Structure formats: C-alpha cells, structure tokens
Amino acid sequence: VGNGPAAINAAEEIRRMGSNDEIVMISKEVKRPYSRVLLPYHLRGKLPDENQMFIRDEDFYVKEKISFINDEVVDLDTQSQKIHMKNRDALEYDRLLIATGSSPFVPPIEGLSGKGIHSMWTLEDARDLRPYFVEGKSILILGSGFVSLQAAWAAIVKGLNVYVYELMPRVMGRVLDEQTADRLTEQMEKFGVDVRLGASTRKVEHLADGRLRIHADDMEPIEVDFMIVGTGVRPNTQFLKKTKVNHERGIAVDHQMRTNVKNVFAAGDVAAGPTAFGEQMIHALWPTAVEEGKIAASNMLGKDEDFTGSLNMNVTQMFDITVASMGQFIEAEGQDVWEYDLDGLGNFKLVLEEGIPVGASLLGKSELVEYLGILRPIIRKKQTIKCEKSEFFQYLRREYELI
Ligand SMILES: Cc1cc2nc3c(=O)[nH]c(=O)nc-3n(C[C@H](O)[C@H](O)[C@H](O)COP(=O)(O)OP(=O)(O)OC[C@H]3O[C@@H](n4cnc5c(N)ncnc54)[C@H](O)[C@@H]3O)c2cc1C
C-alpha cells in the first residue's frame, strides 16, 4: 500500500531478486511516482515543469509487471488477509507491505481550514499552491520545521512577503541546536522573512475579499493572501484501527521490517523502525524509506536480511546558508564536544561519547555536508576515534579531497 519511495523500492527489489510473484500496488495519490522532496524546488521555480518531479517513467508499472490500483485503503482484516478499499471489492494478499507514509497535522485553531489554508505535502498541494507563488503576494507559514522553511525559502525566491510564526523559542527546534537555529533565523531575516518566535496563533479570520487575518497572542493581527500549515505530520495508520497491528507511534517493526502480525510488513515514514542508537522510532527521511523498503522486500521473499538501523540526518540548504545535523548532535552530560571554527567554511561540531562519534552539526558552506557523509559510516559502525581533535578534521578534509 503506497507508491512512495518505500513502496517503489520494495517492488523493484522484489523484481531485482528474480521473483515473478504478483505485485499489486494501491495508492490514493497520482499513479506515476513523484518525489515530495522536489515540491519546494518546483514552487520556487527551479524545476518549473511538473514532469521534473516524477521519479519513474510513465511505463514503470508495465515494465515491473505491477498492477496499480488508484484507491484508498480503509480497513484491513489480518485474519482473512484482506484489504478493504473505498471504491472497490476487497483484495486478498499473501504478504502485505504498508508504506503509507504520513500526512500533515493541522492543529485545532479556529478558522484554520478552507480557502487559502494549505499544506505543502503532495503534488496536488503544489498544484493548488502554484497560483499563489507570484511576486507581491503575502504568505504566513505556521511552524518552522524543515518543510515550512523550504516553503518560506521558495516564497522569498518568488518575491512574496513572508511571515513565519513559530510557537517554540527557536526555528527547526527538533533538528538544530540553539546557536545554529539563531544563525539561521538571522539569515532568514536578512532575506526579508518576518520570523515571530513564541507566536501562539489563536484564530484565522476569513475576510470578504478572500484574504486571511491572523490573530496571535500578544501581537497585532496581520493580513495575508494565504497560509501554509507546517505544524508536523502523523503516520497514515487510520485503517489499522480494528487490527492488532501495533501502531501507537508509527507501526512498530523489527530489524526485518516485520510488524507483530504475521505476513504484515511496514516501511518508510509510517514505520517506527530500528535506529542507529537502538531506539525504535520514525525517521521520516527519503533514504530511510528506500533502505527499509528494500529490506522489507527481501524478507517478504523469505530471505533473512536485517536492517542496521537508520541514522537521522537533516540537511537544509536555503537562504544562502547550509545547516545540517546528524545523529545525537546536542550533547548530553558526559559527552565530549569538538568544535571547529573554519575560516571561510563555517562551523562544524562533533559530539563524542567515550571517543566514539555519536552526532554532528554544521553551519556554513555546502562543502561541509560532504564531511557529514564521511562521518556517517563511522557513527553507524560506532568506530572509536584514536587521534586528536585537529588530526581528525584533517582526516575529514583529506577524505573530502579524495572524493
Ligand atoms: C516538502 C517536502 C520536502 C522533503 N524533503 C526531504 C529531504 O530533503 N530529505 C529527506 O530525506 N526527506 C525529505 N522529505 C521527506 C520524504 O519525502 C519522506 O521521508 C518520504 O517521501 C517517505 O516515503 P514513504 O514511501 O514512506 O511515504 P510517502 O512518500 O509519503 O508515500 C506514501 C504513499 O502512500 C499513499 N497512501 C497513504 N495512505 C493511503 C491509504 N490509506 N490508501 C492508499 N494509499 C495511501 C500515499 O498517497 C503515498 O503515495 C520531504 C518531504 C516533503 C513533504
């Protein structure tokens, strides 16, 4: 179920492994697989043609011998192994992969629905938003996570007046430390974004001319043409309500992407899978969806393949600055921090526990992201660093120059 990266890579892996088993793919969205990651690039005009967001050819399903059903799964019976859809008869399965991703969560704020209130999550959303992304329009973005700030950047590039309202005291609170978040905020302000931190939005008024008036505590109301709500997401598990599949905070899966119910697997944004630090949780990242989809496929075919665990990594390149974080980038008690202030490049911070790197963050030039890439397998393999702080950076730089 689904046709995002987790599902597509699972199906392709099944074929790659030589299986001719029947594959049926069900998705409630457009048939041709596209990348959500590219939606902001489309809106900011970097990929002006909608077709540039598709990630497989039109004949993908034919080539891979996949039957595609455009429908929504509404219920599941794991006893009789049947899937129930909105608009057609139930379908039986031998093995099921749930790769339904997640959907934006809209907080219960008065007036936060209807005309002018949008999400930026699907191709359909991008189509709805396109007419608003023109010079001179004004937008309020609610929330300041990764997707929200991508929307803000796209809006700035297109010449809109941009407000960002964030309830927390800093932007991208979950993936940036305080210092990095402050630098990013400064940079956003330089580009003309009106960033309001600690903003508690109370009510959205729909005016007669179609514009929106936003009321937040202790602030003068503002008027905008439209809003994007980026206040987090929830895994798409509604159709599991009557089942015994564990899905409290995403569908719990083991190292083989198996749920607690026989013949039911899950992967991608909907799955709380193994992570590099042991804890089972959702890592809503494209590469994780791809890896999990492939592992699920292999085990659905009866192989015995384990996932080593996902490592969170967030890279944000906008407002002419690169900020990124990976692993446990905010130091806990007892952990060491190696900070590098790099002339002309930016700042790089490494967190270590007993000599083993557990996380890193950076702010500066895009070259530094490559350093994270070099560090990634070291964190995943839990390798101890035996050299001094400065020598280790020389090592990263040398490796970078060899790429
Ligand atoms: C704007 C934006 C930018 C992003 N940028 C990045 C980035 O830079 N780097 C990164 O790593 N990640 C990024 N992501 C996250 C990334 O896109 C997701 O992690 C990835 O798409 C998850 O893949 P998935 O296959 O698990 O789910 P999805 O891609 O969400 O696919 C789920 C599929 O299931 C279908 N579905 C859901 N419920 C049902 C149902 N009941 N019945 C039938 N079909 C159903 C959906 O229609 C969809 O086709 C971004 C996301 C967004 C929205």
mmCIF file of C-alpha atoms in Angstrom, residues 24-299:
data_model
loop_
_atom_site.group_PDB
_atom_site.id
_atom_site.type_symbol
_atom_site.label_atom_id
_atom_site.label_comp_id
_atom_site.label_asym_id
_atom_site.label_seq_id
_atom_site.Cartn_x
_atom_site.Cartn_y
_atom_site.Cartn_z
ATOM 1 C CA VAL A 24 -0.355 -5.140 -6.602
ATOM 2 C CA MET A 25 0.274 -1.559 -5.583
ATOM 3 C CA ILE A 26 -2.533 0.570 -4.134
ATOM 4 C CA SER A 27 -2.267 4.304 -3.747
ATOM 5 C CA LYS A 28 -4.770 7.061 -3.240
ATOM 6 C CA GLU A 29 -2.450 9.542 -4.946
ATOM 7 C CA VAL A 30 -1.409 10.046 -8.559
ATOM 8 C CA LYS A 31 -0.252 6.899 -10.323
ATOM 9 C CA ARG A 32 3.159 7.998 -11.549
ATOM 10 C CA PRO A 33 5.663 8.057 -8.674
ATOM 11 C CA TYR A 34 6.969 11.522 -7.843
ATOM 12 C CA SER A 35 9.283 13.000 -5.214
ATOM 13 C CA ARG A 36 7.866 15.082 -2.380
ATOM 14 C CA VAL A 37 11.409 16.363 -1.805
ATOM 15 C CA LEU A 38 11.185 18.264 -5.101
ATOM 16 C CA LEU A 39 7.909 20.104 -4.357
ATOM 17 C CA PRO A 40 9.642 23.209 -2.924
ATOM 18 C CA TYR A 41 12.050 23.253 -5.883
ATOM 19 C CA HIS A 42 9.023 23.314 -8.171
ATOM 20 C CA LEU A 43 7.350 26.144 -6.282
ATOM 21 C CA ARG A 44 10.487 28.247 -6.238
ATOM 22 C CA GLY A 45 10.851 27.831 -9.986
ATOM 23 C CA LYS A 46 13.974 25.665 -10.027
ATOM 24 C CA LEU A 47 12.019 22.788 -11.593
ATOM 25 C CA PRO A 48 9.323 24.743 -13.416
ATOM 26 C CA ASP A 49 7.911 21.775 -15.308
ATOM 27 C CA GLU A 50 5.780 19.498 -13.145
ATOM 28 C CA ASN A 51 7.144 16.498 -15.052
ATOM 29 C CA GLN A 52 10.557 17.126 -13.496
ATOM 30 C CA MET A 53 9.188 15.857 -10.170
ATOM 31 C CA PHE A 54 8.386 12.376 -11.456
ATOM 32 C CA ILE A 55 10.985 9.810 -10.464
ATOM 33 C CA ARG A 56 9.971 6.880 -12.658
ATOM 34 C CA ASP A 57 8.913 6.619 -16.298
ATOM 35 C CA GLU A 58 5.275 6.506 -17.224
ATOM 36 C CA ASP A 59 5.541 2.817 -18.122
ATOM 37 C CA PHE A 60 7.097 1.930 -14.741
ATOM 38 C CA TYR A 61 4.218 -0.352 -13.676
ATOM 39 C CA VAL A 62 4.127 -2.165 -17.010
ATOM 40 C CA LYS A 63 7.894 -2.681 -17.047
ATOM 41 C CA GLU A 64 7.928 -4.046 -13.489
ATOM 42 C CA LYS A 65 4.763 -6.105 -14.032
ATOM 43 C CA ILE A 66 2.886 -4.339 -11.248
ATOM 44 C CA SER A 67 -0.907 -3.930 -11.156
ATOM 45 C CA PHE A 68 -1.696 -0.427 -9.932
ATOM 46 C CA ILE A 69 -4.946 0.409 -8.143
ATOM 47 C CA ASN A 70 -5.849 4.028 -7.536
ATOM 48 C CA ASP A 71 -7.866 3.808 -4.339
ATOM 49 C CA GLU A 72 -7.715 4.410 -0.611
ATOM 50 C CA VAL A 73 -7.282 1.549 1.831
ATOM 51 C CA VAL A 74 -9.838 1.998 4.600
ATOM 52 C CA ASP A 75 -9.685 -1.256 6.543
ATOM 53 C CA LEU A 76 -7.617 -4.362 6.977
ATOM 54 C CA ASP A 77 -8.537 -7.868 8.095
ATOM 55 C CA THR A 78 -5.363 -9.651 9.090
ATOM 56 C CA GLN A 79 -7.230 -12.928 9.870
ATOM 57 C CA SER A 80 -8.588 -13.452 6.364
ATOM 58 C CA GLN A 81 -5.668 -11.405 4.904
ATOM 59 C CA LYS A 82 -7.937 -8.985 3.098
ATOM 60 C CA ILE A 83 -7.568 -5.309 2.279
ATOM 61 C CA HIS A 84 -10.656 -3.142 2.067
ATOM 62 C CA MET A 85 -10.708 -0.107 -0.181
ATOM 63 C CA LYS A 86 -13.055 2.845 -0.512
ATOM 64 C CA ASN A 87 -14.325 2.203 -4.030
ATOM 65 C CA ARG A 88 -13.967 -1.484 -4.882
ATOM 66 C CA ASP A 89 -14.106 -5.039 -3.634
ATOM 67 C CA ALA A 90 -11.716 -6.354 -1.031
ATOM 68 C CA LEU A 91 -8.416 -7.801 -2.153
ATOM 69 C CA GLU A 92 -6.634 -10.818 -0.683
ATOM 70 C CA TYR A 93 -2.909 -10.795 -0.031
ATOM 71 C CA ASP A 94 -0.251 -13.343 0.834
ATOM 72 C CA ARG A 95 2.131 -10.724 2.166
ATOM 73 C CA LEU A 96 1.396 -7.085 2.784
ATOM 74 C CA LEU A 97 3.721 -4.086 2.886
ATOM 75 C CA ILE A 98 2.284 -0.975 4.480
ATOM 76 C CA ALA A 99 4.186 2.032 3.090
ATOM 77 C CA THR A 100 1.551 4.718 3.504
ATOM 78 C CA GLY A 101 3.824 7.496 4.784
ATOM 79 C CA SER A 102 2.403 10.341 6.835
ATOM 80 C CA SER A 103 0.081 13.335 6.412
ATOM 81 C CA PRO A 104 0.228 16.908 7.707
ATOM 82 C CA PHE A 105 -1.322 17.531 11.085
ATOM 83 C CA VAL A 106 -3.494 20.628 11.325
ATOM 84 C CA PRO A 107 -3.774 21.982 14.886
ATOM 85 C CA PRO A 108 -7.229 22.840 16.246
ATOM 86 C CA ILE A 109 -7.076 26.604 15.712
ATOM 87 C CA GLU A 110 -10.291 28.469 14.927
ATOM 88 C CA GLY A 111 -10.593 29.175 11.189
ATOM 89 C CA LEU A 112 -7.634 27.019 10.186
ATOM 90 C CA SER A 113 -9.373 25.389 7.228
ATOM 91 C CA GLY A 114 -10.984 26.408 3.968
ATOM 92 C CA LYS A 115 -9.903 28.744 1.221
ATOM 93 C CA GLY A 116 -6.330 29.987 1.438
ATOM 94 C CA ILE A 117 -5.204 27.393 4.004
ATOM 95 C CA HIS A 118 -2.757 24.897 2.522
ATOM 96 C CA SER A 119 -0.246 22.181 3.243
ATOM 97 C CA MET A 120 2.835 21.503 1.138
ATOM 98 C CA TRP A 121 2.905 17.730 1.112
ATOM 99 C CA THR A 122 1.538 16.276 -2.122
ATOM 100 C CA LEU A 123 1.704 17.009 -5.815
ATOM 101 C CA GLU A 124 -1.915 18.092 -5.526
ATOM 102 C CA ASP A 125 -0.900 20.624 -2.834
ATOM 103 C CA ALA A 126 1.797 22.019 -5.126
ATOM 104 C CA ARG A 127 -0.749 22.411 -7.933
ATOM 105 C CA ASP A 128 -3.087 24.305 -5.571
ATOM 106 C CA LEU A 129 -0.246 26.497 -4.325
ATOM 107 C CA ARG A 130 1.248 27.401 -7.698
ATOM 108 C CA PRO A 131 -1.092 30.348 -8.435
ATOM 109 C CA TYR A 132 -0.190 31.923 -5.076
ATOM 110 C CA PHE A 133 3.575 31.813 -5.623
ATOM 111 C CA VAL A 134 3.760 35.085 -7.536
ATOM 112 C CA GLU A 135 5.552 38.311 -6.703
ATOM 113 C CA GLY A 136 3.761 40.634 -4.313
ATOM 114 C CA LYS A 137 1.539 38.030 -2.623
ATOM 115 C CA SER A 138 1.860 37.551 1.115
ATOM 116 C CA ILE A 139 2.078 34.293 2.995
ATOM 117 C CA LEU A 140 2.075 33.194 6.608
ATOM 118 C CA ILE A 141 3.759 29.896 7.324
ATOM 119 C CA LEU A 142 2.697 28.255 10.524
ATOM 120 C CA GLY A 143 5.529 26.253 12.059
ATOM 121 C CA SER A 144 9.227 26.318 11.278
ATOM 122 C CA GLY A 145 10.220 22.733 10.621
ATOM 123 C CA PHE A 146 12.112 21.613 7.564
ATOM 124 C CA VAL A 147 9.125 21.640 5.211
ATOM 125 C CA SER A 148 7.921 25.042 6.471
ATOM 126 C CA LEU A 149 11.277 26.681 5.943
ATOM 127 C CA GLN A 150 11.563 25.143 2.481
ATOM 128 C CA ALA A 151 8.225 26.816 1.737
ATOM 129 C CA ALA A 152 9.498 30.112 3.180
ATOM 130 C CA TRP A 153 12.615 29.972 1.013
ATOM 131 C CA ALA A 154 10.578 29.205 -2.121
ATOM 132 C CA ALA A 155 8.280 32.137 -1.312
ATOM 133 C CA ILE A 156 11.210 34.534 -0.800
ATOM 134 C CA VAL A 157 12.820 33.461 -4.081
ATOM 135 C CA LYS A 158 9.498 34.156 -5.826
ATOM 136 C CA GLY A 159 9.230 37.651 -4.309
ATOM 137 C CA LEU A 160 6.451 37.111 -1.763
ATOM 138 C CA ASN A 161 6.127 38.832 1.609
ATOM 139 C CA VAL A 162 6.784 36.066 4.091
ATOM 140 C CA TYR A 163 5.847 35.640 7.751
ATOM 141 C CA VAL A 164 6.835 32.596 9.784
ATOM 142 C CA TYR A 165 5.031 32.014 13.095
ATOM 143 C CA GLU A 166 6.693 29.523 15.395
ATOM 144 C CA LEU A 167 5.321 28.586 18.786
ATOM 145 C CA MET A 168 8.711 27.464 20.144
ATOM 146 C CA PRO A 169 11.539 29.878 21.031
ATOM 147 C CA ARG A 170 13.623 28.789 18.002
ATOM 148 C CA VAL A 171 13.249 27.596 14.431
ATOM 149 C CA MET A 172 13.691 23.941 13.448
ATOM 150 C CA GLY A 173 13.697 23.060 17.122
ATOM 151 C CA ARG A 174 13.964 19.327 16.544
ATOM 152 C CA VAL A 175 16.947 19.276 14.259
ATOM 153 C CA LEU A 176 19.088 22.271 15.187
ATOM 154 C CA ASP A 177 20.821 23.354 18.356
ATOM 155 C CA GLU A 178 20.125 26.811 19.723
ATOM 156 C CA GLN A 179 23.168 28.539 18.284
ATOM 157 C CA THR A 180 22.640 27.157 14.777
ATOM 158 C CA ALA A 181 18.926 27.962 14.886
ATOM 159 C CA ASP A 182 19.709 31.572 15.864
ATOM 160 C CA ARG A 183 22.127 31.924 12.954
ATOM 161 C CA LEU A 184 19.559 30.549 10.536
ATOM 162 C CA THR A 185 16.931 32.956 11.875
ATOM 163 C CA GLU A 186 19.324 35.889 11.358
ATOM 164 C CA GLN A 187 19.930 34.721 7.814
ATOM 165 C CA MET A 188 16.181 34.397 7.132
ATOM 166 C CA GLU A 189 15.638 37.920 8.428
ATOM 167 C CA LYS A 190 18.380 39.219 6.148
ATOM 168 C CA PHE A 191 16.365 37.832 3.255
ATOM 169 C CA GLY A 192 13.270 39.656 4.494
ATOM 170 C CA VAL A 193 11.352 36.925 6.317
ATOM 171 C CA ASP A 194 9.390 38.230 9.292
ATOM 172 C CA VAL A 195 10.124 35.499 11.849
ATOM 173 C CA ARG A 196 7.997 35.546 15.008
ATOM 174 C CA LEU A 197 9.197 33.125 17.675
ATOM 175 C CA GLY A 198 6.978 32.145 20.607
ATOM 176 C CA ALA A 199 3.960 33.038 18.469
ATOM 177 C CA SER A 200 0.789 31.413 19.719
ATOM 178 C CA THR A 201 -1.745 31.607 16.870
ATOM 179 C CA ARG A 202 -5.273 31.869 18.197
ATOM 180 C CA LYS A 203 -7.603 32.452 15.270
ATOM 181 C CA VAL A 204 -7.708 32.834 11.497
ATOM 182 C CA GLU A 205 -10.346 35.182 10.173
ATOM 183 C CA HIS A 206 -11.524 34.718 6.567
ATOM 184 C CA LEU A 207 -12.142 38.202 5.133
ATOM 185 C CA ALA A 208 -14.740 39.052 2.484
ATOM 186 C CA ASP A 209 -12.040 39.638 -0.164
ATOM 187 C CA GLY A 210 -10.592 36.152 0.379
ATOM 188 C CA ARG A 211 -7.624 37.327 2.418
ATOM 189 C CA LEU A 212 -6.853 35.993 5.873
ATOM 190 C CA ARG A 213 -6.415 37.927 9.111
ATOM 191 C CA ILE A 214 -4.312 36.071 11.667
ATOM 192 C CA HIS A 215 -4.632 36.677 15.369
ATOM 193 C CA ALA A 216 -1.874 35.555 17.708
ATOM 194 C CA ASP A 217 -1.466 36.206 21.432
ATOM 195 C CA ASP A 218 0.271 39.486 22.308
ATOM 196 C CA MET A 219 0.670 40.517 18.664
ATOM 197 C CA GLU A 220 -1.053 42.885 16.285
ATOM 198 C CA PRO A 221 -3.138 40.881 13.765
ATOM 199 C CA ILE A 222 -1.651 40.588 10.287
ATOM 200 C CA GLU A 223 -3.328 40.057 6.892
ATOM 201 C CA VAL A 224 -2.040 37.709 4.210
ATOM 202 C CA ASP A 225 -3.223 36.164 0.943
ATOM 203 C CA PHE A 226 -2.700 32.579 2.069
ATOM 204 C CA MET A 227 -1.159 30.275 4.636
ATOM 205 C CA ILE A 228 0.869 27.073 4.648
ATOM 206 C CA VAL A 229 0.414 24.937 7.733
ATOM 207 C CA GLY A 230 3.600 23.086 8.596
ATOM 208 C CA THR A 231 2.972 22.007 12.148
ATOM 209 C CA GLY A 232 4.091 18.406 11.925
ATOM 210 C CA VAL A 233 2.784 15.166 10.497
ATOM 211 C CA ARG A 234 1.051 11.989 11.653
ATOM 212 C CA PRO A 235 1.640 8.480 10.265
ATOM 213 C CA ASN A 236 -1.139 7.205 7.978
ATOM 214 C CA THR A 237 -2.420 4.332 10.095
ATOM 215 C CA GLN A 238 -6.146 5.115 10.334
ATOM 216 C CA PHE A 239 -7.089 1.888 8.502
ATOM 217 C CA LEU A 240 -5.366 -0.199 11.199
ATOM 218 C CA LYS A 241 -7.776 0.812 13.954
ATOM 219 C CA LYS A 242 -9.575 -2.549 14.077
ATOM 220 C CA THR A 243 -6.425 -4.648 13.717
ATOM 221 C CA LYS A 244 -3.892 -5.938 16.220
ATOM 222 C CA VAL A 245 -1.007 -4.288 14.377
ATOM 223 C CA ASN A 246 0.979 -2.222 16.914
ATOM 224 C CA HIS A 247 0.898 1.350 15.697
ATOM 225 C CA GLU A 248 0.934 3.631 18.680
ATOM 226 C CA ARG A 249 3.686 5.965 17.405
ATOM 227 C CA GLY A 250 4.025 4.673 13.888
ATOM 228 C CA ILE A 251 3.871 0.981 13.020
ATOM 229 C CA ALA A 252 6.368 -0.855 15.191
ATOM 230 C CA VAL A 253 8.668 -3.027 13.074
ATOM 231 C CA ASP A 254 11.675 -5.199 13.882
ATOM 232 C CA HIS A 255 15.032 -5.364 12.051
ATOM 233 C CA GLN A 256 13.354 -7.217 9.201
ATOM 234 C CA MET A 257 10.501 -4.700 8.853
ATOM 235 C CA ARG A 258 8.015 -7.203 10.246
ATOM 236 C CA THR A 259 5.110 -5.972 12.331
ATOM 237 C CA ASN A 260 3.760 -8.018 15.236
ATOM 238 C CA VAL A 261 1.168 -9.562 12.859
ATOM 239 C CA LYS A 262 2.013 -12.441 10.514
ATOM 240 C CA ASN A 263 2.685 -11.536 6.868
ATOM 241 C CA VAL A 264 2.338 -7.818 7.520
ATOM 242 C CA PHE A 265 5.400 -5.620 6.984
ATOM 243 C CA ALA A 266 5.836 -1.841 7.136
ATOM 244 C CA ALA A 267 8.476 0.598 5.868
ATOM 245 C CA GLY A 268 9.152 4.304 5.417
ATOM 246 C CA ASP A 269 7.578 7.274 7.181
ATOM 247 C CA VAL A 270 4.761 5.144 8.603
ATOM 248 C CA ALA A 271 7.137 2.715 10.322
ATOM 249 C CA ALA A 272 8.826 3.064 13.687
ATOM 250 C CA GLY A 273 11.908 1.065 12.771
ATOM 251 C CA PRO A 274 15.310 0.354 14.268
ATOM 252 C CA THR A 275 17.691 3.285 14.517
ATOM 253 C CA ALA A 276 21.450 3.509 14.839
ATOM 254 C CA PHE A 277 21.118 4.181 18.575
ATOM 255 C CA GLY A 278 18.816 1.271 19.293
ATOM 256 C CA GLU A 279 15.557 3.095 19.886
ATOM 257 C CA GLN A 280 12.638 2.192 17.588
ATOM 258 C CA MET A 281 11.236 5.330 16.038
ATOM 259 C CA ILE A 282 10.093 7.021 12.866
ATOM 260 C CA HIS A 283 12.896 8.643 10.888
ATOM 261 C CA ALA A 284 10.912 10.450 8.229
ATOM 262 C CA LEU A 285 13.664 10.560 5.626
ATOM 263 C CA TRP A 286 13.800 9.575 1.985
ATOM 264 C CA PRO A 287 16.967 7.396 2.257
ATOM 265 C CA THR A 288 15.473 5.562 5.261
ATOM 266 C CA ALA A 289 12.280 4.839 3.282
ATOM 267 C CA VAL A 290 14.378 3.449 0.427
ATOM 268 C CA GLU A 291 16.513 1.245 2.666
ATOM 269 C CA GLU A 292 13.566 -0.020 4.701
ATOM 270 C CA GLY A 293 11.542 -0.758 1.561
ATOM 271 C CA LYS A 294 14.363 -2.921 0.187
ATOM 272 C CA ILE A 295 14.865 -4.785 3.464
ATOM 273 C CA ALA A 296 11.099 -5.424 3.719
ATOM 274 C CA ALA A 297 11.044 -6.783 0.160
ATOM 275 C CA SER A 298 13.872 -9.169 0.829
ATOM 276 C CA ASN A 299 12.197 -10.549 3.946
#
